[in-house]
Short mmCIF file of C-alpha atoms and ligand atoms in Angstrom, two decimals:
data_model
loop_
_atom_site.label_atom_id
_atom_site.label_comp_id
_atom_site.label_asym_id
_atom_site.label_seq_id
_atom_site.Cartn_x
_atom_site.Cartn_y
_atom_site.Cartn_z
CA MET F 1 21.88 -53.40 -31.61
CA GLU F 2 20.26 -56.63 -30.33
CA HIS F 3 20.45 -57.38 -26.56
CA ASN F 4 19.92 -60.72 -24.87
CA MET F 5 17.73 -61.04 -21.73
CA ASP F 6 20.63 -60.65 -19.30
CA GLU F 7 21.87 -57.50 -20.99
CA LYS F 8 18.36 -56.04 -21.02
CA ARG F 9 17.99 -56.72 -17.29
CA LYS F 10 21.41 -55.14 -16.61
CA ILE F 11 20.45 -51.98 -18.52
CA SER F 12 17.10 -51.85 -16.68
CA LEU F 13 18.82 -52.16 -13.31
CA GLN F 14 21.26 -49.39 -14.20
CA ARG F 15 18.33 -47.19 -15.19
CA ALA F 16 16.54 -48.02 -11.93
CA ASP F 17 19.64 -46.84 -10.01
CA GLU F 18 19.72 -43.63 -12.03
CA LEU F 19 16.05 -43.05 -11.26
CA TYR F 20 16.58 -43.70 -7.57
CA ASN F 21 19.38 -41.10 -7.53
CA GLU F 22 16.90 -38.58 -8.93
CA ILE F 23 14.64 -38.94 -5.90
CA GLU F 24 17.06 -39.77 -3.10
CA ASP F 25 17.17 -36.21 -1.69
CA PHE F 26 13.38 -35.97 -1.68
CA LEU F 27 13.08 -39.27 0.18
CA GLN F 28 15.40 -37.98 2.90
CA PHE F 29 13.44 -34.73 3.10
CA LYS F 30 10.18 -36.65 3.32
CA GLU F 31 11.43 -38.90 6.11
CA GLU F 32 12.57 -35.92 8.17
CA PHE F 33 9.43 -33.91 7.46
CA LEU F 34 7.14 -36.79 8.40
CA ARG F 35 9.11 -37.48 11.59
CA GLU F 36 8.86 -33.80 12.56
CA THR F 37 5.16 -33.60 11.62
CA ALA F 38 4.33 -36.74 13.59
CA LYS F 39 5.99 -35.16 16.63
CA ARG F 40 4.03 -31.96 16.12
CA ARG F 41 0.73 -33.82 15.79
CA ASP F 42 1.17 -36.45 18.45
CA ILE F 43 2.72 -34.26 21.09
CA ILE F 44 2.41 -30.56 20.35
CA SER F 45 -1.02 -30.28 18.66
CA ARG F 46 -2.56 -32.74 21.09
CA GLN F 47 -1.23 -30.66 23.97
CA HIS F 48 -2.48 -27.44 22.32
CA LYS F 49 -5.91 -28.98 21.87
CA LYS F 50 -6.01 -29.98 25.54
CA GLU F 51 -5.01 -26.46 26.64
CA LEU F 52 -7.57 -24.85 24.35
CA MET F 53 -10.33 -27.15 25.56
CA GLU F 54 -9.45 -26.36 29.16
CA TYR F 55 -9.38 -22.63 28.44
CA PHE F 56 -12.84 -22.71 26.83
CA GLY F 57 -14.24 -25.34 29.22
CA ALA F 58 -15.04 -27.55 26.21
CA SER F 59 -15.81 -31.25 26.02
CA PRO F 60 -14.49 -33.50 23.20
CA GLU F 61 -18.01 -33.32 21.69
CA ASP F 62 -17.83 -29.52 21.72
CA TRP F 63 -14.47 -29.60 19.95
CA ASP F 64 -15.89 -31.84 17.22
CA ASP F 65 -18.91 -29.57 16.71
CA TRP F 66 -18.37 -26.95 14.03
CA HIS F 67 -20.84 -24.59 15.69
CA TRP F 68 -18.64 -24.66 18.77
CA GLN F 69 -15.51 -24.09 16.66
CA LEU F 70 -17.13 -21.11 14.98
CA LYS F 71 -18.54 -19.63 18.19
CA ASN F 72 -15.14 -19.82 19.86
CA ARG F 73 -13.05 -18.41 17.05
CA ILE F 74 -10.09 -16.49 18.37
CA SER F 75 -9.99 -12.96 17.06
CA SER F 76 -8.48 -11.01 19.92
CA VAL F 77 -4.75 -10.53 20.24
CA SER F 78 -4.88 -10.74 24.03
CA THR F 79 -6.57 -14.18 23.86
CA LEU F 80 -4.03 -15.27 21.28
CA GLY F 81 -1.25 -14.08 23.60
CA LYS F 82 -2.40 -16.61 26.21
CA PHE F 83 -1.25 -19.37 23.84
CA ILE F 84 1.30 -18.01 21.41
CA ARG F 85 4.44 -16.36 22.68
CA LEU F 86 4.17 -12.76 21.47
CA SER F 87 6.19 -9.75 22.48
CA GLU F 88 4.34 -6.57 23.48
CA LYS F 89 5.43 -5.02 20.20
CA GLN F 90 4.07 -7.96 18.22
CA GLN F 91 0.77 -7.77 20.09
CA LYS F 92 0.51 -4.04 19.39
CA THR F 93 1.22 -4.47 15.67
CA MET F 94 -1.23 -7.33 15.35
CA ALA F 95 -3.94 -5.32 17.06
CA GLU F 96 -3.31 -2.41 14.67
CA ILE F 97 -3.43 -4.63 11.58
CA SER F 98 -6.58 -6.35 12.70
CA LYS F 99 -8.31 -2.97 12.55
CA LYS F 100 -7.45 -2.83 8.85
CA TYR F 101 -7.85 -6.45 7.86
CA ARG F 102 -10.09 -8.74 9.82
CA TRP F 103 -8.58 -11.83 11.34
CA ALA F 104 -9.89 -14.86 13.20
CA THR F 105 -8.85 -18.47 13.57
CA THR F 106 -10.71 -21.53 14.74
CA PRO F 107 -9.43 -23.23 17.90
CA TYR F 108 -8.71 -26.25 15.66
CA TYR F 109 -6.39 -24.32 13.32
CA LEU F 110 -4.74 -22.60 16.30
CA SER F 111 -3.96 -26.03 17.76
CA LEU F 112 -1.85 -26.77 14.65
CA MET F 113 0.33 -23.69 15.08
CA ASP F 114 3.81 -23.36 16.53
CA TYR F 115 3.47 -21.37 19.76
CA GLU F 116 7.11 -20.30 19.73
CA ASP F 117 7.88 -19.68 16.07
CA MET F 118 5.82 -17.17 14.11
CA SER F 119 7.55 -18.15 10.88
CA TYR F 120 5.91 -21.60 10.90
CA PRO F 121 3.73 -21.79 7.75
CA ILE F 122 0.48 -22.54 9.60
CA ASN F 123 1.01 -19.44 11.79
CA LYS F 124 1.83 -17.30 8.77
CA MET F 125 -1.36 -18.24 6.94
CA ALA F 126 -3.53 -17.36 9.94
CA LEU F 127 -2.00 -14.58 12.01
CA PRO F 128 -1.58 -10.92 11.04
CA SER F 129 1.99 -9.82 10.34
CA PRO F 130 3.53 -6.33 10.14
CA GLU F 131 4.19 -6.91 6.43
CA GLU F 132 0.48 -6.46 5.78
CA ASN F 133 1.05 -2.74 6.32
CA ASP F 134 2.70 -2.53 2.90
CA ALA F 135 0.15 -0.62 0.84
CA SER F 136 1.32 -1.69 -2.62
CA GLY F 137 -0.97 -3.72 -4.87
CA GLU F 138 -4.71 -3.49 -5.33
CA LEU F 139 -7.68 -4.82 -3.41
CA ASP F 140 -9.37 -6.11 -6.58
CA PRO F 141 -6.59 -6.89 -9.09
CA MET F 142 -8.85 -9.12 -11.15
CA GLY F 143 -11.42 -6.37 -11.53
CA GLU F 144 -14.16 -8.67 -10.20
CA GLU F 145 -16.32 -5.66 -9.53
CA PHE F 146 -16.49 -5.09 -13.29
CA THR F 147 -17.62 -8.65 -14.02
CA ASN F 148 -20.70 -8.51 -11.82
CA PRO F 149 -23.76 -8.53 -14.12
CA ALA F 150 -26.21 -9.37 -11.29
CA PRO F 151 -26.10 -9.36 -7.48
CA CYS F 152 -23.65 -11.95 -6.05
CA ILE F 153 -22.48 -12.98 -9.55
CA THR F 154 -18.97 -12.87 -11.04
CA ARG F 155 -18.86 -13.80 -14.70
CA ARG F 156 -15.55 -14.06 -16.55
CA TYR F 157 -16.30 -16.84 -19.04
CA PRO F 158 -18.91 -17.56 -21.71
CA ASN F 159 -20.62 -20.54 -20.06
CA ARG F 160 -19.80 -20.53 -16.35
CA LEU F 161 -19.98 -18.15 -13.44
CA ILE F 162 -19.51 -17.66 -9.72
CA VAL F 163 -22.17 -16.99 -7.09
CA ASN F 164 -20.81 -15.38 -3.91
CA VAL F 165 -23.22 -16.25 -1.10
CA THR F 166 -21.44 -14.94 2.00
CA SER F 167 -18.51 -12.84 3.19
CA SER F 168 -17.87 -15.16 6.08
CA CYS F 169 -15.10 -17.73 6.46
CA ALA F 170 -14.05 -20.05 9.28
CA MET F 171 -10.67 -18.33 9.29
CA PHE F 172 -9.53 -15.15 7.57
CA CYS F 173 -6.44 -16.26 5.69
CA ARG F 174 -3.67 -13.68 5.55
CA HIS F 175 -3.01 -14.42 1.90
CA CYS F 176 -6.69 -14.13 0.93
CA GLN F 177 -7.01 -12.92 -2.64
CA ARG F 178 -10.54 -11.74 -1.96
CA ARG F 179 -9.90 -9.89 1.24
CA ARG F 180 -11.91 -6.92 0.05
CA LEU F 181 -15.04 -9.08 0.42
CA ILE F 182 -14.25 -10.12 3.96
CA GLY F 183 -16.17 -7.46 5.84
CA GLU F 184 -16.32 -6.35 9.44
CA SER F 185 -19.01 -8.86 10.22
CA ASP F 186 -20.18 -12.23 8.93
CA ARG F 187 -22.62 -11.30 6.21
CA ILE F 188 -24.76 -13.85 4.43
CA GLU F 189 -26.18 -12.51 1.16
CA SER F 190 -29.83 -11.53 1.46
CA GLU F 191 -32.48 -13.84 0.06
CA ALA F 192 -33.38 -11.12 -2.45
CA ASN F 193 -29.80 -10.96 -3.77
CA VAL F 194 -29.41 -14.73 -3.96
CA SER F 195 -32.79 -14.97 -5.73
CA ALA F 196 -31.68 -12.31 -8.22
CA ALA F 197 -28.48 -14.29 -8.88
CA ILE F 198 -30.46 -17.50 -9.42
CA GLU F 199 -32.85 -15.66 -11.75
CA TYR F 200 -29.87 -14.39 -13.76
CA ILE F 201 -28.61 -17.99 -14.13
CA ARG F 202 -32.11 -19.20 -15.06
CA ASN F 203 -32.38 -16.53 -17.75
CA THR F 204 -28.88 -17.10 -19.13
CA ARG F 205 -29.15 -20.35 -21.03
CA GLU F 206 -25.47 -20.69 -21.90
CA ILE F 207 -24.47 -21.10 -18.23
CA ARG F 208 -23.79 -24.79 -17.70
CA ASP F 209 -21.42 -24.63 -14.70
CA VAL F 210 -22.07 -22.71 -11.47
CA LEU F 211 -19.45 -22.23 -8.75
CA ILE F 212 -20.88 -21.35 -5.33
CA THR F 213 -18.30 -19.52 -3.26
CA GLY F 214 -17.81 -16.52 -0.97
CA GLY F 215 -16.18 -16.09 1.57
CA ASP F 216 -16.93 -19.70 2.33
CA PRO F 217 -20.38 -21.11 1.49
CA MET F 218 -19.92 -23.86 4.08
CA MET F 219 -20.49 -21.15 6.70
CA LEU F 220 -24.17 -21.34 5.80
CA PRO F 221 -26.35 -23.69 7.82
CA ASP F 222 -27.18 -26.92 5.97
CA GLU F 223 -30.79 -25.87 5.31
CA LEU F 224 -29.86 -22.57 3.71
CA LEU F 225 -27.05 -24.11 1.67
CA GLU F 226 -29.41 -26.83 0.47
CA LYS F 227 -32.02 -24.25 -0.49
CA ILE F 228 -29.51 -22.48 -2.72
CA ILE F 229 -28.05 -25.66 -4.24
CA SER F 230 -31.47 -27.19 -4.91
CA ARG F 231 -32.74 -24.04 -6.64
CA ILE F 232 -29.68 -23.99 -8.88
CA ARG F 233 -30.00 -27.73 -9.54
CA GLU F 234 -33.59 -27.20 -10.76
CA ILE F 235 -32.35 -25.03 -13.64
CA PRO F 236 -32.32 -27.37 -16.66
CA HIS F 237 -29.28 -25.89 -18.43
CA VAL F 238 -27.02 -26.03 -15.33
CA GLU F 239 -25.04 -29.23 -15.84
CA ILE F 240 -22.62 -29.11 -12.91
CA ILE F 241 -22.45 -27.32 -9.56
CA ARG F 242 -19.18 -26.63 -7.83
CA ILE F 243 -18.55 -25.41 -4.29
CA GLY F 244 -15.36 -23.58 -3.29
CA THR F 245 -14.57 -24.02 0.38
CA ARG F 246 -11.58 -24.04 2.72
CA VAL F 247 -13.38 -25.66 5.68
CA PRO F 248 -11.80 -29.10 5.15
CA VAL F 249 -8.54 -27.28 5.99
CA THR F 250 -9.52 -24.70 8.59
CA MET F 251 -12.56 -26.30 10.27
CA PRO F 252 -12.91 -29.92 9.13
CA GLN F 253 -15.59 -30.47 11.79
CA ARG F 254 -17.97 -28.72 9.34
CA ILE F 255 -17.94 -31.76 7.06
CA THR F 256 -20.51 -33.75 9.01
CA PRO F 257 -22.15 -36.98 7.83
CA GLU F 258 -25.40 -35.00 7.49
CA LEU F 259 -23.77 -32.41 5.23
CA ALA F 260 -22.28 -35.14 3.02
CA GLU F 261 -25.70 -36.86 2.83
CA MET F 262 -27.35 -33.61 1.80
CA LEU F 263 -24.74 -32.74 -0.84
CA LYS F 264 -24.88 -36.12 -2.52
CA LYS F 265 -28.48 -35.47 -3.54
CA TYR F 266 -27.33 -32.80 -5.98
CA HIS F 267 -24.85 -34.59 -8.22
CA PRO F 268 -23.00 -33.88 -10.40
CA LEU F 269 -21.44 -31.76 -7.67
CA TYR F 270 -17.75 -30.99 -7.26
CA ILE F 271 -15.84 -29.41 -4.38
CA ASN F 272 -12.65 -27.41 -4.65
CA THR F 273 -10.66 -26.68 -1.54
CA GLN F 274 -7.34 -25.04 -0.71
CA PHE F 275 -4.61 -26.91 1.13
CA ASN F 276 -1.35 -24.95 0.89
CA HIS F 277 0.99 -26.92 3.10
CA PRO F 278 1.36 -30.61 4.05
CA GLY F 279 1.11 -29.63 7.75
CA GLU F 280 -2.59 -28.94 7.05
CA LEU F 281 -3.23 -32.58 6.11
CA THR F 282 -4.17 -33.70 9.61
CA GLU F 283 -6.24 -36.77 10.50
CA ASP F 284 -9.31 -34.53 10.90
CA ALA F 285 -8.76 -32.87 7.53
CA VAL F 286 -8.20 -36.18 5.77
CA ARG F 287 -11.35 -37.61 7.37
CA ALA F 288 -13.35 -34.61 6.13
CA CYS F 289 -12.08 -35.14 2.56
CA GLU F 290 -12.76 -38.85 2.68
CA ARG F 291 -16.29 -38.22 3.88
CA LEU F 292 -16.94 -36.03 0.86
CA ALA F 293 -15.27 -38.55 -1.45
CA ASP F 294 -17.42 -41.34 0.03
CA ALA F 295 -20.45 -39.23 -0.90
CA GLY F 296 -19.26 -39.45 -4.50
CA ILE F 297 -18.01 -35.86 -4.62
CA PRO F 298 -14.82 -35.34 -6.61
CA ILE F 299 -12.56 -32.97 -4.65
CA GLY F 300 -9.93 -30.76 -6.26
CA ASN F 301 -7.25 -28.73 -4.53
CA GLN F 302 -6.44 -25.17 -5.53
CA MET F 303 -3.14 -24.36 -3.89
CA VAL F 304 -1.80 -20.81 -3.98
CA PHE F 305 1.95 -20.35 -4.34
CA LEU F 306 2.97 -18.46 -1.19
CA LYS F 307 6.47 -17.37 -0.29
CA GLY F 308 7.58 -18.89 3.01
CA ILE F 309 4.76 -21.45 2.88
CA ASN F 310 5.13 -23.59 -0.21
CA ASN F 311 7.64 -22.03 -2.63
CA ASP F 312 9.66 -25.22 -2.26
CA LYS F 313 9.58 -28.14 -4.69
CA TYR F 314 9.65 -30.81 -1.99
CA ILE F 315 6.88 -29.17 0.05
CA VAL F 316 4.65 -29.03 -3.05
CA GLN F 317 5.46 -32.66 -3.88
CA LEU F 318 4.69 -33.81 -0.32
CA LEU F 319 1.47 -31.83 -0.28
CA ASN F 320 0.25 -33.16 -3.61
CA GLU F 321 1.15 -36.76 -2.86
CA GLY F 322 -0.58 -36.42 0.55
CA LEU F 323 -3.67 -34.98 -1.13
CA LEU F 324 -3.91 -37.94 -3.49
CA LYS F 325 -3.81 -40.27 -0.48
CA ALA F 326 -6.74 -38.29 0.94
CA ARG F 327 -8.55 -38.71 -2.43
CA VAL F 328 -8.15 -35.06 -3.35
CA ARG F 329 -6.87 -34.30 -6.84
CA PRO F 330 -4.34 -31.44 -7.05
CA TYR F 331 -6.20 -29.32 -9.61
CA TYR F 332 -4.69 -25.84 -9.83
CA ILE F 333 -1.74 -23.98 -8.40
CA PHE F 334 -2.52 -20.29 -8.52
CA HIS F 335 0.14 -17.67 -8.89
CA PRO F 336 -0.47 -15.12 -6.09
CA LYS F 337 -2.11 -11.92 -7.23
CA GLN F 338 -0.98 -8.44 -6.30
CA VAL F 339 -3.53 -8.00 -3.54
CA THR F 340 -2.79 -5.20 -1.10
CA GLY F 341 -1.36 -6.48 2.16
CA THR F 342 -0.08 -9.76 0.69
CA LYS F 343 3.19 -8.61 -0.92
CA HIS F 344 5.25 -10.72 1.50
CA PHE F 345 3.73 -13.89 -0.04
CA GLN F 346 4.66 -12.92 -3.61
CA ILE F 347 6.87 -15.18 -5.74
CA THR F 348 7.97 -14.80 -9.36
CA VAL F 349 6.62 -16.77 -12.30
CA GLU F 350 10.16 -18.14 -12.88
CA GLU F 351 10.23 -19.55 -9.36
CA GLY F 352 6.82 -21.16 -9.85
CA LEU F 353 7.81 -22.65 -13.21
CA LYS F 354 10.97 -24.20 -11.74
CA ILE F 355 8.83 -26.02 -9.19
CA MET F 356 6.45 -27.20 -11.92
CA GLU F 357 9.39 -28.39 -13.99
CA TYR F 358 10.74 -30.36 -11.04
CA LEU F 359 7.39 -32.06 -10.38
CA ARG F 360 7.22 -33.58 -13.85
CA GLY F 361 8.93 -36.96 -13.71
CA HIS F 362 9.49 -36.80 -9.95
CA THR F 363 5.87 -37.53 -9.06
CA SER F 364 2.73 -39.05 -10.63
CA GLY F 365 1.01 -36.98 -13.30
CA LEU F 366 -2.05 -37.02 -11.02
CA ALA F 367 -0.02 -35.04 -8.45
CA ILE F 368 0.81 -32.30 -10.97
CA PRO F 369 -1.82 -29.57 -11.11
CA GLN F 370 -2.02 -26.83 -13.69
CA TYR F 371 -0.14 -23.64 -12.84
CA ILE F 372 -2.39 -20.66 -13.42
CA VAL F 373 -2.03 -16.90 -13.50
CA ASN F 374 -5.32 -15.04 -13.24
CA ALA F 375 -5.22 -12.23 -15.77
CA PRO F 376 -5.88 -8.68 -14.58
CA ASN F 377 -9.22 -7.06 -15.46
CA GLY F 378 -11.12 -10.35 -15.27
CA TYR F 379 -9.71 -11.67 -18.55
CA GLY F 380 -9.51 -15.21 -17.15
CA LYS F 381 -6.94 -17.89 -16.42
CA ILE F 382 -3.60 -18.20 -18.17
CA PRO F 383 -2.03 -21.69 -17.89
CA LEU F 384 1.75 -21.70 -17.54
CA LEU F 385 4.02 -24.58 -18.51
CA PRO F 386 7.80 -24.87 -18.50
CA ASN F 387 9.13 -24.70 -22.04
CA TYR F 388 9.83 -28.19 -23.37
CA ILE F 389 10.22 -27.16 -27.03
CA LYS F 390 13.77 -26.41 -28.15
CA GLU F 391 12.88 -25.92 -31.81
CA SER F 392 10.20 -27.09 -34.21
CA ASP F 393 9.29 -26.85 -37.89
CA GLU F 394 7.07 -28.72 -40.35
CA SER F 395 9.26 -31.84 -40.38
CA HIS F 396 10.32 -32.28 -36.76
CA ALA F 397 10.41 -30.95 -33.20
CA ARG F 398 13.31 -30.98 -30.77
CA LEU F 399 11.98 -31.40 -27.26
CA LYS F 400 13.35 -31.57 -23.73
CA THR F 401 12.47 -34.47 -21.39
CA TRP F 402 11.86 -34.11 -17.67
CA GLU F 403 15.55 -34.98 -17.08
CA GLY F 404 16.71 -32.34 -19.54
CA ARG F 405 17.64 -34.80 -22.33
CA GLU F 406 17.06 -33.44 -25.80
CA VAL F 407 15.04 -35.69 -28.08
CA GLU F 408 13.67 -35.29 -31.55
CA ILE F 409 10.35 -36.41 -32.95
CA GLY F 410 9.65 -36.43 -36.66
CA TYR F 411 6.32 -36.49 -38.51
CA PHE F 412 5.09 -38.99 -41.09
CA ASP F 413 5.76 -37.71 -44.62
CA GLY F 414 7.53 -34.72 -43.14
CA GLN F 415 4.19 -33.38 -41.83
S1 LIG N 1 -11.21 -19.24 3.27
FE1 LIG N 1 -10.83 -18.46 1.19
S2 LIG N 1 -12.12 -16.63 1.00
FE2 LIG N 1 -11.95 -17.12 3.18
S3 LIG N 1 -10.24 -15.90 3.91
FE3 LIG N 1 -9.41 -17.92 3.37
S4 LIG N 1 -8.73 -17.69 1.25
FE4 LIG N 1 -10.11 -15.95 1.69
#
């Protein structure tokens, strides 16, 4: 049927109304969330920062210095109790758990927490909880220890591998999927081990992509990190180098202008980080990401689905849209693994897929990462997608759109 201009405009306006209705609830959620977050940042976190600086006798320059942040990490329950309201029972349980699984948080990350409410997502990612006592699961569900052909190396794919250079992190995340590597002390791999790893890469010509991780490789001083990166960069068959780090989230002070200057000498270099909640996208964190982006480093985010943190479609949408504003591309969403002590963060694949299904159509494609399950035994990543195919054969396919409409596509000549 032919439509004149006025009719076309009328139909377009009706469609625009329909589309607005699709997103109205999210817009309300966003407005409330941003109002609440602004209050937290401008009043609460600022106050927390002031109290922490007073407690440690720190100057603003100290606070902005990552060495200071690292030196003053909080890892004792009694120190924590000076800031966060904890009952005696909570303190006792936390102290017990910290004997089993190490914990520490930077003063910066502590300043973002809710001092009254332990269920606030930032608290839950950083502070030990009694649920960690649940012994189900495994410490190494991906069998990384069986994909370790040389010191510090994990190899699960034909042409790429991981080099683990340290067991240290700025903060010991409660959901950490590699908590077995996070030892009693901050261990940097010995020069002999790192050299053996680099030799393995040099002698393995099919390796074109090297991911430097840990722990968190940004815990290394600039000189040592540069030594490792430059030696890997010298290997002719290594095309790209990637660094996995959570410091833009947990200690953004680490991303100094000097570090960015050093890293940009070793392009093509990529950084993957892990923001899990929009509350982590502070001014400091955004500045750290922008500094890396200004150095020409593409940054990807690898969120982990975590119950009570981000198993909510609007939270994931807000996070991913906020990341794009900070020039970070949402890259993967990982399904949580069955790591001992993290059962309370577990969600089901169905729950994850519903969130992925919602994202399509409700946000830019750039804000939709790939949902990944890591296969047990080191068999690699399995991408998961909601099912959009209703039926298909050689002549046609019936598909579902993001709004749930069924459509049919045919093929030329029935092929
Ligand atoms: S920064 Fe990464 S490796 Fe370190 S504790 Fe957190 S999740 Fe684990």
